[in-house]
Every structure is written in structure tokens, then in C-alpha cells.
XYZ file of C-alpha atoms in Angstrom:
247
model
C 168.842 80.521 7.746
C 165.122 80.828 8.446
C 164.869 77.098 9.019
C 167.710 77.264 11.546
C 166.046 80.166 13.366
C 162.752 78.300 13.412
C 164.445 75.155 14.746
C 166.254 77.217 17.373
C 162.987 78.766 18.555
C 161.304 75.374 18.704
C 164.223 73.939 20.679
C 164.170 76.838 23.140
C 160.430 76.380 23.541
C 160.852 72.673 24.270
C 163.593 73.385 26.817
C 161.468 76.051 28.532
C 158.472 73.710 28.669
C 160.664 70.940 30.112
C 162.002 73.274 32.798
C 158.515 74.400 33.739
C 157.244 70.826 33.994
C 160.209 69.478 35.949
C 160.382 72.443 38.315
C 156.742 71.944 39.219
C 157.430 68.349 40.276
C 160.069 69.224 42.877
C 158.878 69.455 46.459
C 159.222 72.681 48.390
C 160.118 72.358 52.071
C 157.883 74.341 54.413
C 159.129 75.098 57.934
C 156.886 76.360 60.721
C 157.767 79.873 61.879
C 155.009 80.460 64.423
C 152.487 78.682 66.633
C 149.354 79.270 64.554
C 147.055 77.449 62.118
C 148.212 75.142 59.304
C 145.843 76.898 56.889
C 147.547 80.304 57.294
C 150.448 81.124 54.969
C 152.255 83.180 57.623
C 152.596 80.032 59.741
C 155.184 78.838 57.224
C 158.550 79.727 55.767
C 160.240 78.107 52.774
C 163.599 79.328 54.084
C 164.071 77.955 57.598
C 162.455 77.554 60.994
C 161.421 81.106 61.898
C 162.449 82.409 58.456
C 160.676 84.796 56.104
C 156.958 84.068 55.833
C 155.731 82.022 52.885
C 153.032 83.302 50.555
C 151.166 79.974 50.330
C 150.454 76.966 52.517
C 151.899 73.479 51.884
C 150.296 71.258 49.268
C 150.353 67.506 48.639
C 153.679 67.787 46.776
C 155.530 69.609 49.573
C 157.640 68.500 52.530
C 156.685 69.968 55.909
C 158.656 70.386 59.125
C 156.922 71.506 62.318
C 159.896 72.982 64.107
C 160.777 72.513 67.775
C 158.959 74.992 70.008
C 156.051 75.520 67.596
C 152.465 74.278 67.935
C 150.761 74.098 64.561
C 146.993 73.670 64.720
C 145.478 71.245 62.220
C 142.364 73.348 61.653
C 141.263 72.021 58.243
C 141.718 69.046 55.952
C 145.334 69.337 54.754
C 148.011 67.415 52.876
C 151.751 67.213 52.283
C 154.316 64.877 50.747
C 156.121 64.272 54.040
C 155.714 65.514 57.588
C 158.453 65.786 60.200
C 157.249 66.737 63.671
C 159.892 68.246 65.930
C 157.377 70.435 67.768
C 153.629 69.782 68.125
C 150.812 69.072 65.696
C 147.573 69.928 67.489
C 144.188 68.820 66.156
C 141.401 71.363 66.706
C 138.683 69.293 65.012
C 137.936 66.026 63.234
C 140.185 66.851 60.296
C 142.343 64.529 58.203
C 145.946 65.393 57.430
C 147.083 63.289 54.460
C 150.818 62.578 54.346
C 152.216 61.143 51.131
C 155.075 58.897 50.083
C 157.638 60.835 52.129
C 156.032 59.462 55.275
C 155.421 60.656 58.818
C 158.458 61.212 61.072
C 157.820 62.099 64.715
C 161.148 62.945 66.268
C 162.188 62.911 69.916
C 160.488 65.905 71.513
C 157.746 65.923 68.893
C 154.108 65.404 69.822
C 150.574 65.045 68.525
C 147.926 66.649 70.719
C 144.227 67.448 70.588
C 140.988 66.128 72.047
C 139.249 65.817 68.661
C 139.086 62.547 66.739
C 141.443 63.702 64.020
C 143.318 61.442 61.617
C 146.745 61.559 60.039
C 147.145 59.171 57.123
C 150.422 58.100 55.563
C 151.331 56.268 52.370
C 155.031 56.411 53.237
C 155.188 54.717 56.627
C 155.853 55.963 60.138
C 158.962 56.755 62.153
C 158.070 57.421 65.791
C 160.543 58.337 68.520
C 158.198 60.040 70.965
C 155.363 59.404 73.405
C 152.310 61.066 71.859
C 149.945 62.919 74.175
C 146.664 62.737 72.296
C 144.260 59.969 73.255
C 142.029 60.748 70.260
C 144.066 61.298 67.103
C 144.568 58.200 64.924
C 147.629 57.445 62.797
C 146.524 55.395 59.773
C 148.613 53.660 57.101
C 146.710 53.739 53.806
C 146.772 52.853 50.088
C 150.370 51.691 49.658
C 151.301 48.170 50.771
C 154.755 47.491 52.195
C 154.897 50.417 54.592
C 157.049 50.174 57.714
C 156.954 51.476 61.268
C 160.289 52.142 62.968
C 161.686 53.867 66.045
C 160.747 53.693 69.720
C 157.501 55.339 70.716
C 153.974 55.260 72.047
C 150.620 56.335 70.634
C 146.963 55.833 71.488
C 145.335 54.822 68.197
C 146.843 53.003 65.226
C 144.890 52.031 62.103
C 146.450 49.528 59.700
C 144.628 50.043 56.390
C 147.533 48.991 54.151
C 149.906 46.069 54.623
C 152.452 47.306 57.173
C 155.510 45.836 58.881
C 156.351 46.923 62.407
C 160.105 47.100 62.995
C 159.718 49.411 65.990
C 159.588 49.149 69.734
C 156.001 50.323 69.749
C 153.382 50.789 72.432
C 149.750 51.209 71.388
C 147.608 52.265 74.314
C 144.013 52.132 73.062
C 143.269 50.552 69.687
C 144.764 48.839 66.651
C 142.040 49.143 64.032
C 141.758 48.372 60.337
C 139.367 50.564 58.348
C 140.436 48.656 55.232
C 141.171 45.002 55.977
C 144.971 44.638 56.047
C 147.833 42.816 57.742
C 150.217 44.013 60.444
C 153.449 41.996 60.315
C 155.986 41.957 63.108
C 159.589 42.281 61.923
C 162.227 40.060 63.512
C 163.455 42.789 65.880
C 160.039 44.304 66.606
C 158.386 44.703 69.969
C 154.684 45.511 70.150
C 153.053 46.279 73.498
C 149.285 46.579 73.340
C 146.925 47.771 76.067
C 143.673 47.922 74.104
C 140.868 45.382 73.995
C 141.230 43.693 70.599
C 143.469 43.863 67.518
C 141.452 44.174 64.307
C 143.902 43.691 61.402
C 145.367 40.294 60.589
C 148.457 39.895 62.778
C 151.531 37.984 61.624
C 153.839 37.739 64.626
C 155.718 34.623 63.513
C 159.104 36.182 62.670
C 161.874 34.780 64.836
C 162.894 37.207 67.581
C 159.855 39.484 67.699
C 157.752 40.013 70.828
C 154.084 40.871 71.342
C 152.971 41.888 74.824
C 149.348 42.203 75.929
C 149.556 44.628 78.853
C 145.985 45.828 79.359
C 143.093 44.704 81.509
C 140.347 42.739 79.747
C 141.842 41.721 76.380
C 141.462 39.237 73.566
C 144.737 37.697 72.385
C 144.615 37.891 68.597
C 144.519 34.593 66.706
C 148.022 34.357 65.228
C 151.319 32.528 65.290
C 153.625 34.260 67.764
C 157.347 33.957 68.385
C 157.536 35.547 71.849
C 154.181 36.195 73.549
C 153.909 37.973 76.893
C 150.650 38.251 78.837
C 150.716 40.881 81.580
C 148.488 43.446 83.224
C 145.291 42.744 85.145
C 141.898 41.408 84.142
C 140.863 38.427 82.060
C 142.718 37.510 78.879
C 140.737 35.531 76.287
C 142.393 33.565 73.497
C 141.005 34.509 70.105
C 141.479 30.937 68.884
C 144.057 28.181 68.823
C 147.191 30.346 68.913
C 150.726 29.055 68.326
C 153.806 30.270 70.238
C 157.173 29.303 68.776
C 159.569 31.276 71.005
């Protein structure tokens, strides 16, 4: 009898420990409920947009939704598992917001604003269906190779620091950088319009059907193999080498 009781207690202890461990691994979804700072718990609700205030701020294991009509200020280095922007993420300083494997999703009507040189990193790719206002904030793919960009949108600064495939209709207005040397690959249905001066990452634009358009003023056409290549805009265009166009 005592052995059975002891075994029962051990089993219950194992089950309780398992529940505690597994429950801690599940993401909590945080919804914005006010237009205030990311670092303030009352900015967030774990119930719904505008719901009861949370008691903590999101962490790296949590999913975050900035709801339509809210402006959440990125006022400190922050992190989350995924970020969906229906409203506005506004950078108030040169802070980095690290988004994890759930990725960054900027929906129609969503925006990124701010005059500071902030950064949002993602290890889970980018979905963009908006024209972003900020001329200073950089979206950077990092760490995890095989990320994708999808949707139809426009942003000022893109940094490819992990191997990334563009499947989007994407306009980049100012710069395509590469803090960590990486490759940007055009998917077969992708369209990339670029108005900046140079493209830093390795560019693979050879997939049949994709289009790259250089639409700025003085630009260097990246050394690459292109399918469709369009040169537009004003100013001098300089070839970065012996390019190949297959389209």
C-alpha cells in the first residue's frame, strides 16, 4: 500500500512538473489597448484589442498585435515571438525590436513611423501589405536562412542579413543593405522596385518570371543574372559588371 501511495505521489509530481514546463512554452497573445509605450504593461491586454489591461509586457515567447487605431511607441529594446501591425509602431529612439520565428506581418492600414534610426529584426520573415511612412526605420532579416518576403508593399530601408527569398511585389525606396553578408533571391512571381543607389547583398534574380526595376536617379545595377530587368527614372545608371538578362 505504501509503495502504491509513493508511486502515486511521484506520478502526480511528474505530471505537475510536465504541465508547468509545457504551459511555460506556449505563447501568450498581447493586444494593444491604448496608444502608449511598448514598455508599459497597461498598453497591453491578453484578452482582446481594448480589453482588460495586462500585468506584464510581451516577452520573446509572446505574440503581439498592435491593433488598428493604436500607436504603440517603441521606446526601449523589446522582443516578441511574432508581431502583427494593424495600427502603428512608432520608433522614439534608436531601439531594436527583435521579432522571432513567428515573423513580422504588416497588414493593410498598418504602418511603421518614427524619425529615429530604429531597427526591427525578424527570424520568421516578412509579410508587408502597406506603404510604410518612416524613412529611417530598417527592417532586417537575421539569423535564420530561408526566410521569405510576401505581400504588396513599400518601405524605405531593408537589410538582408540572412538568406531571404522575395515573393512580394516590393518597393524599397532608400537602401537594401546587408549587415551580415547574405543573398536576396527573387522568387518566380516577385517584383522588386528599387530607388536607392546600390544593392549590397548578393542578388539572385534569375528565376523565370521575376522582375527587378531600378527606378531611382543615380544608381548602380547590381551584378547578377536577371530574368526581366527594367531601367527607369532619371540620372545615370552604371552597370555593376557584366550582367545577364534572360527575359
